PDB file of C-alpha atoms in Angstrom:
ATOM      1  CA  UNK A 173      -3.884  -0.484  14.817  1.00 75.00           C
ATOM      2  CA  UNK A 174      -5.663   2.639  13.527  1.00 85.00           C
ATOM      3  CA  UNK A 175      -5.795   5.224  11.014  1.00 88.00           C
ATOM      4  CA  UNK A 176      -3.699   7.457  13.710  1.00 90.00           C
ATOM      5  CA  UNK A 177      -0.952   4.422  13.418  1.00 87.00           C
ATOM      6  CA  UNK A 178      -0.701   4.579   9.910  1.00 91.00           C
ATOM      7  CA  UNK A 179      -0.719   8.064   9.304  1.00 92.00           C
ATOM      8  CA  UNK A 180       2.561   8.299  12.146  1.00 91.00           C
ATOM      9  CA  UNK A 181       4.016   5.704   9.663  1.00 88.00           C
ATOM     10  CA  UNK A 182       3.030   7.697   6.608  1.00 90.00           C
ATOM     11  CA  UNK A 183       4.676  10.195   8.022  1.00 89.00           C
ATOM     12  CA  UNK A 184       7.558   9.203   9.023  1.00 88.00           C
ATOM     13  CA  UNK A 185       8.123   6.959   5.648  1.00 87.00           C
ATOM     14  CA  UNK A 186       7.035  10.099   3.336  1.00 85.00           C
ATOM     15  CA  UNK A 187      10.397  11.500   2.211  1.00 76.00           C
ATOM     16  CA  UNK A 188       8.988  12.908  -0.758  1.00 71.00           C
ATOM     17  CA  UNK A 189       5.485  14.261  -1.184  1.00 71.00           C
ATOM     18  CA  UNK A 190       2.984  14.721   1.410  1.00 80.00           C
ATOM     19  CA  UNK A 191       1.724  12.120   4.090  1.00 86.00           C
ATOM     20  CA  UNK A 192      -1.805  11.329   4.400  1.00 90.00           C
ATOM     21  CA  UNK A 193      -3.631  12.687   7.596  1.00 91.00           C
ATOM     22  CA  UNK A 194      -5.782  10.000  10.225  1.00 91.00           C
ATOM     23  CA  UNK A 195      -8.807  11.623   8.607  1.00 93.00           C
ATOM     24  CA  UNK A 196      -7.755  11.012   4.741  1.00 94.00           C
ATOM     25  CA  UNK A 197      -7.137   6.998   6.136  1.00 91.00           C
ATOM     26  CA  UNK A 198     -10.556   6.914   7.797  1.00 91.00           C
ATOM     27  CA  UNK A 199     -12.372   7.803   5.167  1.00 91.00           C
ATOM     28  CA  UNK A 200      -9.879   5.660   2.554  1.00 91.00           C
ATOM     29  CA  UNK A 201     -10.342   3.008   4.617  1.00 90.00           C
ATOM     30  CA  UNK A 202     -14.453   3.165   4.674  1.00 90.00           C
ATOM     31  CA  UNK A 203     -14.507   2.900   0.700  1.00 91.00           C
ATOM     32  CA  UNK A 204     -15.701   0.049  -1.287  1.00 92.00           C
ATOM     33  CA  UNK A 205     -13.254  -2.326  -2.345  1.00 92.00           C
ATOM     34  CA  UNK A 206     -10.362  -1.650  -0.364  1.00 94.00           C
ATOM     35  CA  UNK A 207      -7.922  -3.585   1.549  1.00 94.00           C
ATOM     36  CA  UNK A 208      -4.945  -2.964   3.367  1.00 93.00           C
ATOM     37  CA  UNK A 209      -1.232  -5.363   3.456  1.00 91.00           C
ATOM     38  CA  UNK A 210       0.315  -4.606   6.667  1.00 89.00           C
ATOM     39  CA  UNK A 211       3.701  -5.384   7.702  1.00 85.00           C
ATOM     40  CA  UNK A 212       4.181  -6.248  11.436  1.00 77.00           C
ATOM     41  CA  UNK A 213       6.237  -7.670  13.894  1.00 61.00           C
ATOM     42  CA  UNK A 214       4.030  -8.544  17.924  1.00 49.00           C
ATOM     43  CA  UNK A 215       6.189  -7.905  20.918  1.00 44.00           C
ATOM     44  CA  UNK A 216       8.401 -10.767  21.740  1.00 41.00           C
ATOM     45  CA  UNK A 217      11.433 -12.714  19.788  1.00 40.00           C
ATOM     46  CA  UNK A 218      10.228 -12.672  16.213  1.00 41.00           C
ATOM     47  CA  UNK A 219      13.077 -11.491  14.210  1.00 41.00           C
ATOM     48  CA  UNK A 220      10.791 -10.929  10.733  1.00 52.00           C
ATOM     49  CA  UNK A 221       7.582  -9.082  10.321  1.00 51.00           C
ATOM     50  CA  UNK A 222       4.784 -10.684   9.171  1.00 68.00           C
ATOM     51  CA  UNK A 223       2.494  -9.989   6.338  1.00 69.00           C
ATOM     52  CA  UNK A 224      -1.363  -9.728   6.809  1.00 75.00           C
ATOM     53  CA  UNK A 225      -4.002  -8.726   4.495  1.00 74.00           C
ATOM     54  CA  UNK A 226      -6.962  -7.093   5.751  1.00 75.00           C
ATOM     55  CA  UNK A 227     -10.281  -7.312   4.140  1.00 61.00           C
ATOM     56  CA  UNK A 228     -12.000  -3.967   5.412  1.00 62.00           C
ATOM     57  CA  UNK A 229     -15.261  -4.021   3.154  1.00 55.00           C
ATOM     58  CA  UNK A 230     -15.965  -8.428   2.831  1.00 48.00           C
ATOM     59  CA  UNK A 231     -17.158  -7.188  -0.871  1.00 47.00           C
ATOM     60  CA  UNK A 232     -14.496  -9.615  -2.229  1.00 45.00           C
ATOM     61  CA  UNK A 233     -15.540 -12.054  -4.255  1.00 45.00           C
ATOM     62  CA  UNK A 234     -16.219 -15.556  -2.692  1.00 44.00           C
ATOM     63  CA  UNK A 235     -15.490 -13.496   0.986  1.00 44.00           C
ATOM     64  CA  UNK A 236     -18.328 -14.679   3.784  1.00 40.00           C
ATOM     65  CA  UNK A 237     -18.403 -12.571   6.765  1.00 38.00           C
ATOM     66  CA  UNK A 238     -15.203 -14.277   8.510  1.00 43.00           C
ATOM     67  CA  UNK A 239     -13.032 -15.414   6.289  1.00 44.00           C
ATOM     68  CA  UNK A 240      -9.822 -16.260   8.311  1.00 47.00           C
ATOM     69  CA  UNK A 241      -8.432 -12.500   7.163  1.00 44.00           C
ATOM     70  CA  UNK A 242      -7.771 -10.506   9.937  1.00 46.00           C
ATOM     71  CA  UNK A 243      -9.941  -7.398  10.211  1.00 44.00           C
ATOM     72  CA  UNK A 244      -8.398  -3.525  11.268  1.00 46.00           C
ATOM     73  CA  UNK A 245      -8.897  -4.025  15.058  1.00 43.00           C
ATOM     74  CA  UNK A 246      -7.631  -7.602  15.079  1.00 40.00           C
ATOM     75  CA  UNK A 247      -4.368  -6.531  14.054  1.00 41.00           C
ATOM     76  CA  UNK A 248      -3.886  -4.457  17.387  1.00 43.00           C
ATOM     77  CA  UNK A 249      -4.079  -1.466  18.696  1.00 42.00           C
ATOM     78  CA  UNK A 250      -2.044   1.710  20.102  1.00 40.00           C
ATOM     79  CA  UNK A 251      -3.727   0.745  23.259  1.00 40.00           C
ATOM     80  CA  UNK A 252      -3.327  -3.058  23.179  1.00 44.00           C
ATOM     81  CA  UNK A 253      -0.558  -5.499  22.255  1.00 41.00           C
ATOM     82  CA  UNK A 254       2.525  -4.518  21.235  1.00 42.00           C
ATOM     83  CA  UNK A 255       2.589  -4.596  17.640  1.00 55.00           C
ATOM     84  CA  UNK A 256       5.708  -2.770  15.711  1.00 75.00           C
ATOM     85  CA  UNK A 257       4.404  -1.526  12.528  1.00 77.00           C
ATOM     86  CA  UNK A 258       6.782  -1.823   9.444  1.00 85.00           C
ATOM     87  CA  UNK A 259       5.016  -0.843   7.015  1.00 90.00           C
ATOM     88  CA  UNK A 260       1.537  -0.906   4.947  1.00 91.00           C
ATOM     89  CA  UNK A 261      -0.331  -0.755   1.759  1.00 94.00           C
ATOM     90  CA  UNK A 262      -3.653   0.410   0.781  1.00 95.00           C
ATOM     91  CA  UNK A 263      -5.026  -1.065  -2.448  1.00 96.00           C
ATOM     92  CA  UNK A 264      -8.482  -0.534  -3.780  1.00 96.00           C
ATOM     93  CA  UNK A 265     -10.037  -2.906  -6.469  1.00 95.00           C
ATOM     94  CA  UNK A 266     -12.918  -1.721  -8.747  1.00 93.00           C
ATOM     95  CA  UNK A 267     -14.121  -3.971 -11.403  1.00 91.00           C
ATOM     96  CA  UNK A 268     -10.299  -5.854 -12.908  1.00 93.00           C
ATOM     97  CA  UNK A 269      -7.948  -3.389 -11.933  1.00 96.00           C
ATOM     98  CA  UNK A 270      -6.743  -3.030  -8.441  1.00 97.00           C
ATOM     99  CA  UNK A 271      -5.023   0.118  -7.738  1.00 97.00           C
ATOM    100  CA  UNK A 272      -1.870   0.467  -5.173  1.00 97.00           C
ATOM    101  CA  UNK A 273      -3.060   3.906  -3.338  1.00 96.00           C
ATOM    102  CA  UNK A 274      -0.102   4.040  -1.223  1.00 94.00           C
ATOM    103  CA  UNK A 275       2.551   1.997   0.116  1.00 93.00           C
ATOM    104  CA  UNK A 276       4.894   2.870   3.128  1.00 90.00           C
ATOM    105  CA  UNK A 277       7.874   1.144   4.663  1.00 87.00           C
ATOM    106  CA  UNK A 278       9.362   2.534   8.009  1.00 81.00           C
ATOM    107  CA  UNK A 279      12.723   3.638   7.753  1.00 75.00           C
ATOM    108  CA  UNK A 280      14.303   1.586  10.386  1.00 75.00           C
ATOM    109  CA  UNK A 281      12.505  -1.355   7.948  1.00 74.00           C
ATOM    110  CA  UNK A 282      13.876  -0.851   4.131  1.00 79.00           C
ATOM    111  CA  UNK A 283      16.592  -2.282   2.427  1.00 79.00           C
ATOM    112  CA  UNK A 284      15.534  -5.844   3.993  1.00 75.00           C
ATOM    113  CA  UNK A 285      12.899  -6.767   1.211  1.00 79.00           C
ATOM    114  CA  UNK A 286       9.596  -5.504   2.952  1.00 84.00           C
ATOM    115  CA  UNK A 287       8.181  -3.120   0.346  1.00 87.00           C
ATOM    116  CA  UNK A 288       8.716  -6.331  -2.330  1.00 88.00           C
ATOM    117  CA  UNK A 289       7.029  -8.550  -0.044  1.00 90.00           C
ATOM    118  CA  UNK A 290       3.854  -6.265   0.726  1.00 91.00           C
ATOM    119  CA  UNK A 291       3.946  -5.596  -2.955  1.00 93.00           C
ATOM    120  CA  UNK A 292       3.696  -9.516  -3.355  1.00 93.00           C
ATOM    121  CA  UNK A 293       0.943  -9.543  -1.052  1.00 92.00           C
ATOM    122  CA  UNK A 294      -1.199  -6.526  -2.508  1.00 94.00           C
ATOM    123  CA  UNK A 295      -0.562  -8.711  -6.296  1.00 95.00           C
ATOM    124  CA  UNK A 296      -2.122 -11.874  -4.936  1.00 93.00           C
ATOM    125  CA  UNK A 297      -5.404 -10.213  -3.356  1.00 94.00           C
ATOM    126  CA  UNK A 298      -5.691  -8.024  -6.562  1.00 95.00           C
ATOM    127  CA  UNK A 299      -5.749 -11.474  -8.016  1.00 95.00           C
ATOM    128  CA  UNK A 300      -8.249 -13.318  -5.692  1.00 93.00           C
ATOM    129  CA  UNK A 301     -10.331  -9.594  -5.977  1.00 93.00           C
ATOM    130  CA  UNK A 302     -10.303 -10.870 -10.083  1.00 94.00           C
ATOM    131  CA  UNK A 303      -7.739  -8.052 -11.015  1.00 95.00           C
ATOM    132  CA  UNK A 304      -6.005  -8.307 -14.650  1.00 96.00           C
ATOM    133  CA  UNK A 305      -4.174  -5.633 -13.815  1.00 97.00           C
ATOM    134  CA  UNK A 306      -3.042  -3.131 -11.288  1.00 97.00           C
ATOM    135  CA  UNK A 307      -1.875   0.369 -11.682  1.00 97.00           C
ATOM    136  CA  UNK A 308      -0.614   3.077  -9.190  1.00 97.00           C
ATOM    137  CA  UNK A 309       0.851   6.747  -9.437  1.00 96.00           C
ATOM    138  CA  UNK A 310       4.721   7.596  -8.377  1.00 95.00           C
ATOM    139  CA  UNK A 311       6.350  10.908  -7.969  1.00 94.00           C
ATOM    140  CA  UNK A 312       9.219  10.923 -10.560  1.00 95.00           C
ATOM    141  CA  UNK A 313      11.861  12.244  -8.168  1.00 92.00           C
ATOM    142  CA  UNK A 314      11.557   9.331  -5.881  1.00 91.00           C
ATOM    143  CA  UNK A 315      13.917   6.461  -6.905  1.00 91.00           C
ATOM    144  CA  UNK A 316      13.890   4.106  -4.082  1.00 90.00           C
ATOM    145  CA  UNK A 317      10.259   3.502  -4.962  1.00 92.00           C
ATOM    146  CA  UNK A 318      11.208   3.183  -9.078  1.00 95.00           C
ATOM    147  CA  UNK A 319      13.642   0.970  -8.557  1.00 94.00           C
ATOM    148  CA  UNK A 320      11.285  -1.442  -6.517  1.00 94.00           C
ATOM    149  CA  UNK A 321       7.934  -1.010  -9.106  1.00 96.00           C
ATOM    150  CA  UNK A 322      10.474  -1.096 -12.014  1.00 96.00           C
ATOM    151  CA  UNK A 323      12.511  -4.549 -10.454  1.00 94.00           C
ATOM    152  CA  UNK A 324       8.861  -5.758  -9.454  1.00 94.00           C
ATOM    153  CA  UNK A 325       7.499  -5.658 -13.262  1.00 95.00           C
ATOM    154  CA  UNK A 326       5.961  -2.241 -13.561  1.00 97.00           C
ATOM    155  CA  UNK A 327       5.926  -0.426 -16.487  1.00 97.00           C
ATOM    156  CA  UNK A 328       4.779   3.391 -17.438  1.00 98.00           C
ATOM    157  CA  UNK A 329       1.937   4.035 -19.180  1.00 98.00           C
ATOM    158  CA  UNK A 330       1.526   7.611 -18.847  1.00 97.00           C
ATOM    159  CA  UNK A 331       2.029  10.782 -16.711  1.00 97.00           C
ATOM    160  CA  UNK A 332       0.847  13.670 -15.266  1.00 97.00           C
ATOM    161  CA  UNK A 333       3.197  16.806 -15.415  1.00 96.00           C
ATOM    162  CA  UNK A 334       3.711  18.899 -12.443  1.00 94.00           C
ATOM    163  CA  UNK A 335       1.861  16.968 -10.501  1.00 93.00           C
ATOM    164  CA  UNK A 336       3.104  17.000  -6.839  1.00 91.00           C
ATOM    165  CA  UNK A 337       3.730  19.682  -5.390  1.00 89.00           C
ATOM    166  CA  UNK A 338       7.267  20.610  -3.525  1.00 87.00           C
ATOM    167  CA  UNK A 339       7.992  23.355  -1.273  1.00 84.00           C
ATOM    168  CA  UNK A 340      11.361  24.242  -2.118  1.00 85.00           C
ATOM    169  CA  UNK A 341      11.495  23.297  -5.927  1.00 88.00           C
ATOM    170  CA  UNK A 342       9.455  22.585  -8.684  1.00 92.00           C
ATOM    171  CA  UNK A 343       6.211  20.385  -8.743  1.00 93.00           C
ATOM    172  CA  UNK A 344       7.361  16.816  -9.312  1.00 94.00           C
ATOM    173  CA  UNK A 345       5.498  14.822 -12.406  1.00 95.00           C
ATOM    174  CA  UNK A 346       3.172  12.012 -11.159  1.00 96.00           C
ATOM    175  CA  UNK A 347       4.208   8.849 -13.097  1.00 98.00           C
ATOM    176  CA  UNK A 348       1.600   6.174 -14.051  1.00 98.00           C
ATOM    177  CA  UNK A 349       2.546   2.933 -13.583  1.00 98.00           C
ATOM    178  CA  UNK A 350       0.553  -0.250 -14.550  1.00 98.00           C
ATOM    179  CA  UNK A 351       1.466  -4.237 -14.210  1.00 97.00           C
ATOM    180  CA  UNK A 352      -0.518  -6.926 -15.349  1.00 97.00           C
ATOM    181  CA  UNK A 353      -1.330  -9.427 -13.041  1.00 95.00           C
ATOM    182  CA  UNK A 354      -1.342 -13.149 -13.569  1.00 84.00           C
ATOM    183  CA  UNK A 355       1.278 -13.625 -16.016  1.00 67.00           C
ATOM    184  CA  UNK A 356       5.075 -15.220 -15.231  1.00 55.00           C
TER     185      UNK A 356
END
């Protein structure tokens, strides 16, 4: 897999907003404290992807060098094994809060419980990371992805008017979400 993979996803997954470039997840991807939940499925007869977190940075706490997480080029490549990605999410932790940078499901993917499974996945290595809390940002004209951080536990805090931009209409308002992490 590489940033050129996830940015076709991005793409393709980004009904509202603007997808990230290769370059924007090359240099995300390079920054301390982040980690990416990918959502797979190898070549073959496996009917459900698979969920893998991958520690890019081994800055996590209690992380040796190898620590049985599977790093970007393990996961495969455009030019090796045939790996469908499904979708992905970046996360970056500093200090106790963990934020969700962006999340993307393919279309051929939703509606089957993927995007609440890699959010499950990005909530336990906030944890292990020593997160409280995690927060993230969410255009308000994009209800698929309210109505999975809402039935997930997220809650606004804030928000940030006029905040995407849209070609054909008004800028949309960012919406700051937050979810403490942790607690039943």
């Amino acid at each position: 897999m590489t940033a050129e993979d996830l940015a076709r996803l991005h793409a393709e997954a980004m009904e509202h907003g603007t997808a990230w470039s290769a370059t924007a997840f090359e240099s995300s991807l390079k920054e301390k404290g982040v980690f990416l939940v990918v959502a797979d499925r190898s070549g073959g007869d496996q009917p459900e992807a698979s969920i893998k977190t991958c520690h890019l940075d081994q800055k996590r706490p209690g992380a040796a060098d190898t620590d049985g997480h599977p790093s970007m080029t393990s996961l495969g490549s455009s030019r090796g094994p045939s790996v469908a990605l499904h979708g992905f999410l970046l996360g970056r932790t500093i200090g106790w809060e963990t934020e969700l940078l962006t999340l993307a499901v393919a279309m051929s993917a939703r509606r089957r419980g993927l995007g609440h499974a890699i959010l499950e996945a990005f909530e336990v290595e906030a944890q292990e990371r020593g997160s409280k809390a995690a927060f993230l940002e969410v255009a308000d004209d994009n209800p698929a992805a309210l109505a999975l951080y809402h039935k997930t536990g997220w809650h606004q805090v804030g928000q940030r008017p006029g905040y995407y931009p849209r070609p054909a209409a008004d800028p949309a308002n960012a919406l700051i979400l937050r979810k403490a992490l942790g607690q039943p």
